[in-house]
Coordinates of C-alpha atoms in Angstrom, one line a residue:
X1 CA 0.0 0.0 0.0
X2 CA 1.2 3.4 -0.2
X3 CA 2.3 5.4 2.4
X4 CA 1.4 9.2 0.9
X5 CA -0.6 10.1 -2.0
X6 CA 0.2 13.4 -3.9
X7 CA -2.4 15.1 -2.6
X8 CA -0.1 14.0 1.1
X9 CA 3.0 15.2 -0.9
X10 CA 1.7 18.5 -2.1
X11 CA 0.3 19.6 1.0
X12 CA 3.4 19.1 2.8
X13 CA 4.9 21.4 0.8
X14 CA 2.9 24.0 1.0
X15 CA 2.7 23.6 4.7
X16 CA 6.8 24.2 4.4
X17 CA 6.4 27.2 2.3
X18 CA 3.8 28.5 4.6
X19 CA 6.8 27.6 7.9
X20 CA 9.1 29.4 5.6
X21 CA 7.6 32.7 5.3
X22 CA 5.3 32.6 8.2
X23 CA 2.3 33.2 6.5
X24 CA -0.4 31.2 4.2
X25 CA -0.9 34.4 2.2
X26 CA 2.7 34.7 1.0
X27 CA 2.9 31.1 0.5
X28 CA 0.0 31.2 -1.6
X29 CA 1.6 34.0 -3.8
X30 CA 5.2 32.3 -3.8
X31 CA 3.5 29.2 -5.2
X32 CA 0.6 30.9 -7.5
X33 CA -2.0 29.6 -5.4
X34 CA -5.1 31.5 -3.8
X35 CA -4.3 31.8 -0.4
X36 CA -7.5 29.6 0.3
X37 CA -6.4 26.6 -1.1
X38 CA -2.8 27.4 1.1
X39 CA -5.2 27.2 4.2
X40 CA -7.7 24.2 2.9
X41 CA -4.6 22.3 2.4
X42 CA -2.8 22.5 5.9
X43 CA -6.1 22.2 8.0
X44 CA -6.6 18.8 5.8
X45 CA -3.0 17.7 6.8
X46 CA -3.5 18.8 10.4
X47 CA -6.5 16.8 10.6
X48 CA -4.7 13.4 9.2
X49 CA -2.0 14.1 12.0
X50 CA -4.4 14.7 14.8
X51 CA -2.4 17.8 15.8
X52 CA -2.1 21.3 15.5
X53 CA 0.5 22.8 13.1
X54 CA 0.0 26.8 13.0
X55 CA -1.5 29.0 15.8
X56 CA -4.1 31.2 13.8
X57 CA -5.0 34.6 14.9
X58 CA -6.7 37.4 12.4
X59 CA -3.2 38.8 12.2
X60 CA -1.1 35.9 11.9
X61 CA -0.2 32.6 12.1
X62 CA 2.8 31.0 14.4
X63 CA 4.4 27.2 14.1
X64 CA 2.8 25.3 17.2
X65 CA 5.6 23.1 18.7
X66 CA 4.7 20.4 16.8
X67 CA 4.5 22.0 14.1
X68 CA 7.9 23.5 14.3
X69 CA 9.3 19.9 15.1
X70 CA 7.4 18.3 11.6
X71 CA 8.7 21.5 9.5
X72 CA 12.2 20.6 10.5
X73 CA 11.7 17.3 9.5
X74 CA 9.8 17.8 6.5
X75 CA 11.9 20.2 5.2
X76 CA 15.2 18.2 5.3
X77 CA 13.1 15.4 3.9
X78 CA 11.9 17.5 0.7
X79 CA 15.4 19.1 0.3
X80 CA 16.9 15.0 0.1
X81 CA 14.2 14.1 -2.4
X82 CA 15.4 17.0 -4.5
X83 CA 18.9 16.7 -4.1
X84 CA 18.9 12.9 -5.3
X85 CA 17.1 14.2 -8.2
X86 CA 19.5 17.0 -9.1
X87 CA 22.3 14.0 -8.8
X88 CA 20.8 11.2 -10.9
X89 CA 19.8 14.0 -13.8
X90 CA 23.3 15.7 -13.5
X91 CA 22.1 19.1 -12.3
X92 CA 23.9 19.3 -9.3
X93 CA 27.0 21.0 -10.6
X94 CA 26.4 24.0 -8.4
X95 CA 26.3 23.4 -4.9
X96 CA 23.3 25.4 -3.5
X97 CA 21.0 25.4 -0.3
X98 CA 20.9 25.2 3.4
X99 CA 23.9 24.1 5.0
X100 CA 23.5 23.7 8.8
X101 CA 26.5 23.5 10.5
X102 CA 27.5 22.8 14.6
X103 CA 31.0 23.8 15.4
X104 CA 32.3 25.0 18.5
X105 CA 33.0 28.9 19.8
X106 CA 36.8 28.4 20.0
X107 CA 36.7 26.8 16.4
X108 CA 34.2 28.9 14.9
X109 CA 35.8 32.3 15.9
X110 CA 39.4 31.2 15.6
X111 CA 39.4 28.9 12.6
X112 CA 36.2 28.9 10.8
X113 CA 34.8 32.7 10.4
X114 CA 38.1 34.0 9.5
X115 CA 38.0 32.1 6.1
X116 CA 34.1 31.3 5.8
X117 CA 33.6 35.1 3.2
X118 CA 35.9 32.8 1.1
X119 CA 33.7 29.7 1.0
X120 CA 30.6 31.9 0.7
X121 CA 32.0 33.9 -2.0
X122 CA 33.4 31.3 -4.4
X123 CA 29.4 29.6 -3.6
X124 CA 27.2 32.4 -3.5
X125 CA 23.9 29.8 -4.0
X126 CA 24.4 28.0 -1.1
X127 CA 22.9 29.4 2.3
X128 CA 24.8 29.0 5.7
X129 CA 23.3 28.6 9.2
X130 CA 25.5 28.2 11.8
X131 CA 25.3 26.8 15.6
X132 CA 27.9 28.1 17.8
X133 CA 28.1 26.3 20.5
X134 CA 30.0 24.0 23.1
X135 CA 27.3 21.6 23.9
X136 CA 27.9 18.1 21.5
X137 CA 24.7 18.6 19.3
X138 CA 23.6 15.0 17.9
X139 CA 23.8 16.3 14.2
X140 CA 21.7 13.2 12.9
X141 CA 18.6 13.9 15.5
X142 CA 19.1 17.4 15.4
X143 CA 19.5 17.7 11.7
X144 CA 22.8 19.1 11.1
X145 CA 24.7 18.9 8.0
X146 CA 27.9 18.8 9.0
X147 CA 29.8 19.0 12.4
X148 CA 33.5 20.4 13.4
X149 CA 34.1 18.7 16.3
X150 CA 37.1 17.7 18.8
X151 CA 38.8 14.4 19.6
X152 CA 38.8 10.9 17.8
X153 CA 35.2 10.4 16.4
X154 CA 33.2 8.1 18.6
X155 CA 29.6 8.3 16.5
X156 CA 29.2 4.9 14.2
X157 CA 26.5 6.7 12.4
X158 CA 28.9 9.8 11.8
X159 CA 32.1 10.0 8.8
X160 CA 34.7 11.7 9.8
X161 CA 37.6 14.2 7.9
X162 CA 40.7 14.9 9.8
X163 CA 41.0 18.9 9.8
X164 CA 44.1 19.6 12.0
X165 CA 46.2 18.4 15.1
X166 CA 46.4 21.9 16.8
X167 CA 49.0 21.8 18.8
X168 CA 48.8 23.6 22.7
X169 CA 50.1 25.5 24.9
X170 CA 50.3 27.5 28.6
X171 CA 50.1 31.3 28.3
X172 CA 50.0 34.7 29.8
X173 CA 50.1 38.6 29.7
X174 CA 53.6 40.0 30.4
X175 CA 52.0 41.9 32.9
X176 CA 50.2 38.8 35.0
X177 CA 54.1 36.9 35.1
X178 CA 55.6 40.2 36.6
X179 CA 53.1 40.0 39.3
X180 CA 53.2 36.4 40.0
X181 CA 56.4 35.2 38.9
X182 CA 57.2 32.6 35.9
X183 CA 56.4 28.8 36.6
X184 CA 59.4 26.4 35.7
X185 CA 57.3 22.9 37.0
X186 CA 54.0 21.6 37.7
X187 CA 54.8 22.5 41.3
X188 CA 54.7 25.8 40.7
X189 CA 51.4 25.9 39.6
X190 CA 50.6 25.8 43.0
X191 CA 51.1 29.9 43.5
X192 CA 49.6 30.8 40.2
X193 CA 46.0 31.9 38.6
X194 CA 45.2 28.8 36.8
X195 CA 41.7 29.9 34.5
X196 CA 39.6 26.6 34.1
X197 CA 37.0 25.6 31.7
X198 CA 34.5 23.3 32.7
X199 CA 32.8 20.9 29.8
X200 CA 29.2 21.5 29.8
X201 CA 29.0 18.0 28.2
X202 CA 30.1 16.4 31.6
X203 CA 30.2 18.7 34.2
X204 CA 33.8 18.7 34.6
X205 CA 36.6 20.1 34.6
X206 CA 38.7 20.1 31.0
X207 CA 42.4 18.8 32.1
X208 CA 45.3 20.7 30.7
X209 CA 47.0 18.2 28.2
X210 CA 51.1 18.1 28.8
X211 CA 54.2 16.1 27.8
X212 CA 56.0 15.4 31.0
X213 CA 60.3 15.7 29.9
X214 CA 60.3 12.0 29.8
X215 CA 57.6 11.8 26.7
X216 CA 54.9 10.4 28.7
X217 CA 51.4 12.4 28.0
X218 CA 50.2 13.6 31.3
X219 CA 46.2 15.0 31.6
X220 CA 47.2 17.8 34.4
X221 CA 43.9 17.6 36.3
X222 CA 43.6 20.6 39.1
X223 CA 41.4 22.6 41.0
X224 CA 40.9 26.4 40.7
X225 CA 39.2 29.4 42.4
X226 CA 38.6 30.3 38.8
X227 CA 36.5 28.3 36.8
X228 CA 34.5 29.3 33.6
X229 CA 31.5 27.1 32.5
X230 CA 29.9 26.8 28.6
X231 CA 32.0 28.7 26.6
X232 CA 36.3 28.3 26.8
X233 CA 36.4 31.8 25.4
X234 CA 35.8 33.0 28.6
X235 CA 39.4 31.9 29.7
X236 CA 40.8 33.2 26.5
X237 CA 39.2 37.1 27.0
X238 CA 40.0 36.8 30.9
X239 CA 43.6 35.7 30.4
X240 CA 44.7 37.9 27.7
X241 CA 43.3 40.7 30.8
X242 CA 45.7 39.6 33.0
X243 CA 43.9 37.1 34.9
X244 CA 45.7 34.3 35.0
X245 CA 47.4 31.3 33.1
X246 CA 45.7 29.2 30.8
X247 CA 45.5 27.0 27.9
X248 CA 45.2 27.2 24.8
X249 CA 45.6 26.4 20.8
X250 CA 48.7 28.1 19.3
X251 CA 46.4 29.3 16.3
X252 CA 44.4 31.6 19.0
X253 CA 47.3 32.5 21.2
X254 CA 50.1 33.0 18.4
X255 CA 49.4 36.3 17.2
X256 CA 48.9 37.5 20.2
X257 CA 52.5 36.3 21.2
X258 CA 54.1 37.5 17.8
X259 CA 53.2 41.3 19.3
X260 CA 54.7 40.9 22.4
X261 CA 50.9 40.7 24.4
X262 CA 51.1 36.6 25.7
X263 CA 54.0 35.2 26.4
X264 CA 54.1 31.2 26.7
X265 CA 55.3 29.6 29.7
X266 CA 56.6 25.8 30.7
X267 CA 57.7 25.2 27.1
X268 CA 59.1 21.5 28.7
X269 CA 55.6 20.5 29.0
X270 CA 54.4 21.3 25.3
X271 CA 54.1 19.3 22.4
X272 CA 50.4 17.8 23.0
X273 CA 47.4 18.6 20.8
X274 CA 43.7 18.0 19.8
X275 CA 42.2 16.7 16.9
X276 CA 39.9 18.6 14.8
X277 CA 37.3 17.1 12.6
X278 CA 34.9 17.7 10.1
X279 CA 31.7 15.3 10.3
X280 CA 28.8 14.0 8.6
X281 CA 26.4 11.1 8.8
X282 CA 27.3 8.6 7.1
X283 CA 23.5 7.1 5.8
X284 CA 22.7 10.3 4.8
X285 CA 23.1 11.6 0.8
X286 CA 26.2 13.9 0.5
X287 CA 25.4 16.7 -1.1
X288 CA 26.9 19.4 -3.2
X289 CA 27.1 21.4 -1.0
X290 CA 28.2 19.5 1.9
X291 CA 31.4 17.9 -0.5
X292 CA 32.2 21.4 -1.4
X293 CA 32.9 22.4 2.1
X294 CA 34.4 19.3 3.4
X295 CA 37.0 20.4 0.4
X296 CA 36.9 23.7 1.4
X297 CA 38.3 22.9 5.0
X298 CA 40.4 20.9 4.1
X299 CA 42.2 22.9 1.5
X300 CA 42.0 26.0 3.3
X301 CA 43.9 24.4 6.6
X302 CA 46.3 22.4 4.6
X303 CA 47.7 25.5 3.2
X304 CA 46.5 28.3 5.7
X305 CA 48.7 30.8 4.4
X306 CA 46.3 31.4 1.9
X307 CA 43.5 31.9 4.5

């Protein structure tokens, strides 16, 4: 038996349109319809659900919660139905659409935004929304596109593109070691400002990652007076103040020590560093767009100087 009939199809996508520009009239003139029919349409679809999909007033109409959960849905849905169409007929030679993308602060303000005008210049069709953010968004429930994320990928369901080891180090303003002296060990650490970031995935506190002289890695676990929760940038704009040492990506901190304004500190503990990745899931179609910024990335960070 089948599932939807195209009377099913075609009301779901005017129910989209409608989503999309938050009102049945403008649907109805985006698709050459009488806005009528726009309306006849969704209440028939909202009766075979059972639920309600718009809140209707005599000046509006507003997604209910459910409806704004079935838009999401439907609307990546009707883009992959399109997309495979654009790739079996060969007109999907320009990459074009939305392109939701999860990547973290630190990434996105250090790494990403600094380069995205390129990526959005050379494909002016394609249409970008981005969530910054340090909680681990499940890209395949939540609908993402793509993911930059940190550490080895753990997801079966995701595919994974090695970006970058970004190396790491301890850091802080001129100023700050003047006041409190320059560590040489671990045991100094004691008498110093350590800023710490705790992961709002667990609830804990990140570990500074350190190569002891002998080449073992060592996870420096400590407690501090001053801790910073959800977003790491927080120790970045508070230690480049003055407020203490912290840790960091060389890509963040190394301009600021080119102009004299960080200066790294226990240089016999370095040589550690994080894994960047871009991600995808795997059972879902690639598109265009999606393959032309997985390239992009991975150009642009193999030869950064061109960034």
């Amino acid at each position: 038996m089948r599932t939807f009939d195209t009377t099913q199809v075609g009301s779901i996508e005017l129910f989209c349109k409608a989503a999309e520009l938050g009102s049945f009239s403008a649907a109805a003139e985006a698709l050459g319809l009488t806005p009528a029919s726009v309306s006849r349409s969704i209440k028939r679809l909202e009766e075979r659900l059972g639920v309600r999909l718009f809140s209707r007033t005599t000046r509006n109409v507003r997604l209910t919660s459910e409806g704004e959960l079935y838009w999401q849905e439907c609307r990546q849905a009707l883009e992959q139905i399109a997309e495979a169409e654009r790739a079996i007929t060969g007109n999907q030679k320009v990459p074009s659409g939305l392109l939701r993308i999860s990547v973290g602060t630190l990434y996105a303000n250090y790494r990403l935004l600094p380069i995205l005008h390129h990526f959005t210049t050379t494909y002016p069709q394609i249409e970008l929304e981005l969530s910054l953010s340090n909680r681990v968004a499940d890209i395949v429930d939540e609908g993402y596109d793509l993911a930059i994320r940190i550490g080895t990928l753990q997801d079966s369901r995701l595919i994974a593109h090695k970006l970058e080891d970004a190396t790491v180090g301890i850091f802080a303003t001129p100023d700050y070691l003047a006041r409190k002296g320059v560590p040489e060990n671990l045991d100094d650490l004691v008498k110093h400002d350590c800023l710490q970031f705790i992961l709002p995935s667990t609830g804990r506190a990140m570990p500074w990652i350190l190569k002891m002289p002998d080449g073992q890695d060592l996870d420096y676990v400590f407690r501090s007076r001053f801790r910073l929760l959800d977003d790491a940038l927080g120790c970045i704009s508070w230690g480049n103040a003055g407020g203490g040492l912290f840790q960091t990506y060389h890509f963040i901190a190394g301009p600021a020590v080119a102009r004299g304004e960080l200066v790294e500190v226990l240089h016999r503990y370095g040589g550690r560093s994080r894994q960047f990745s871009v991600t995808y899931p795997q059972n879902r179609h690639l598109s265009a767009r999606v393959r032309a910024f997985v390239d992009f990335m991975l150009e642009r960070l193999r030869y950064p100087a061109r960034a």
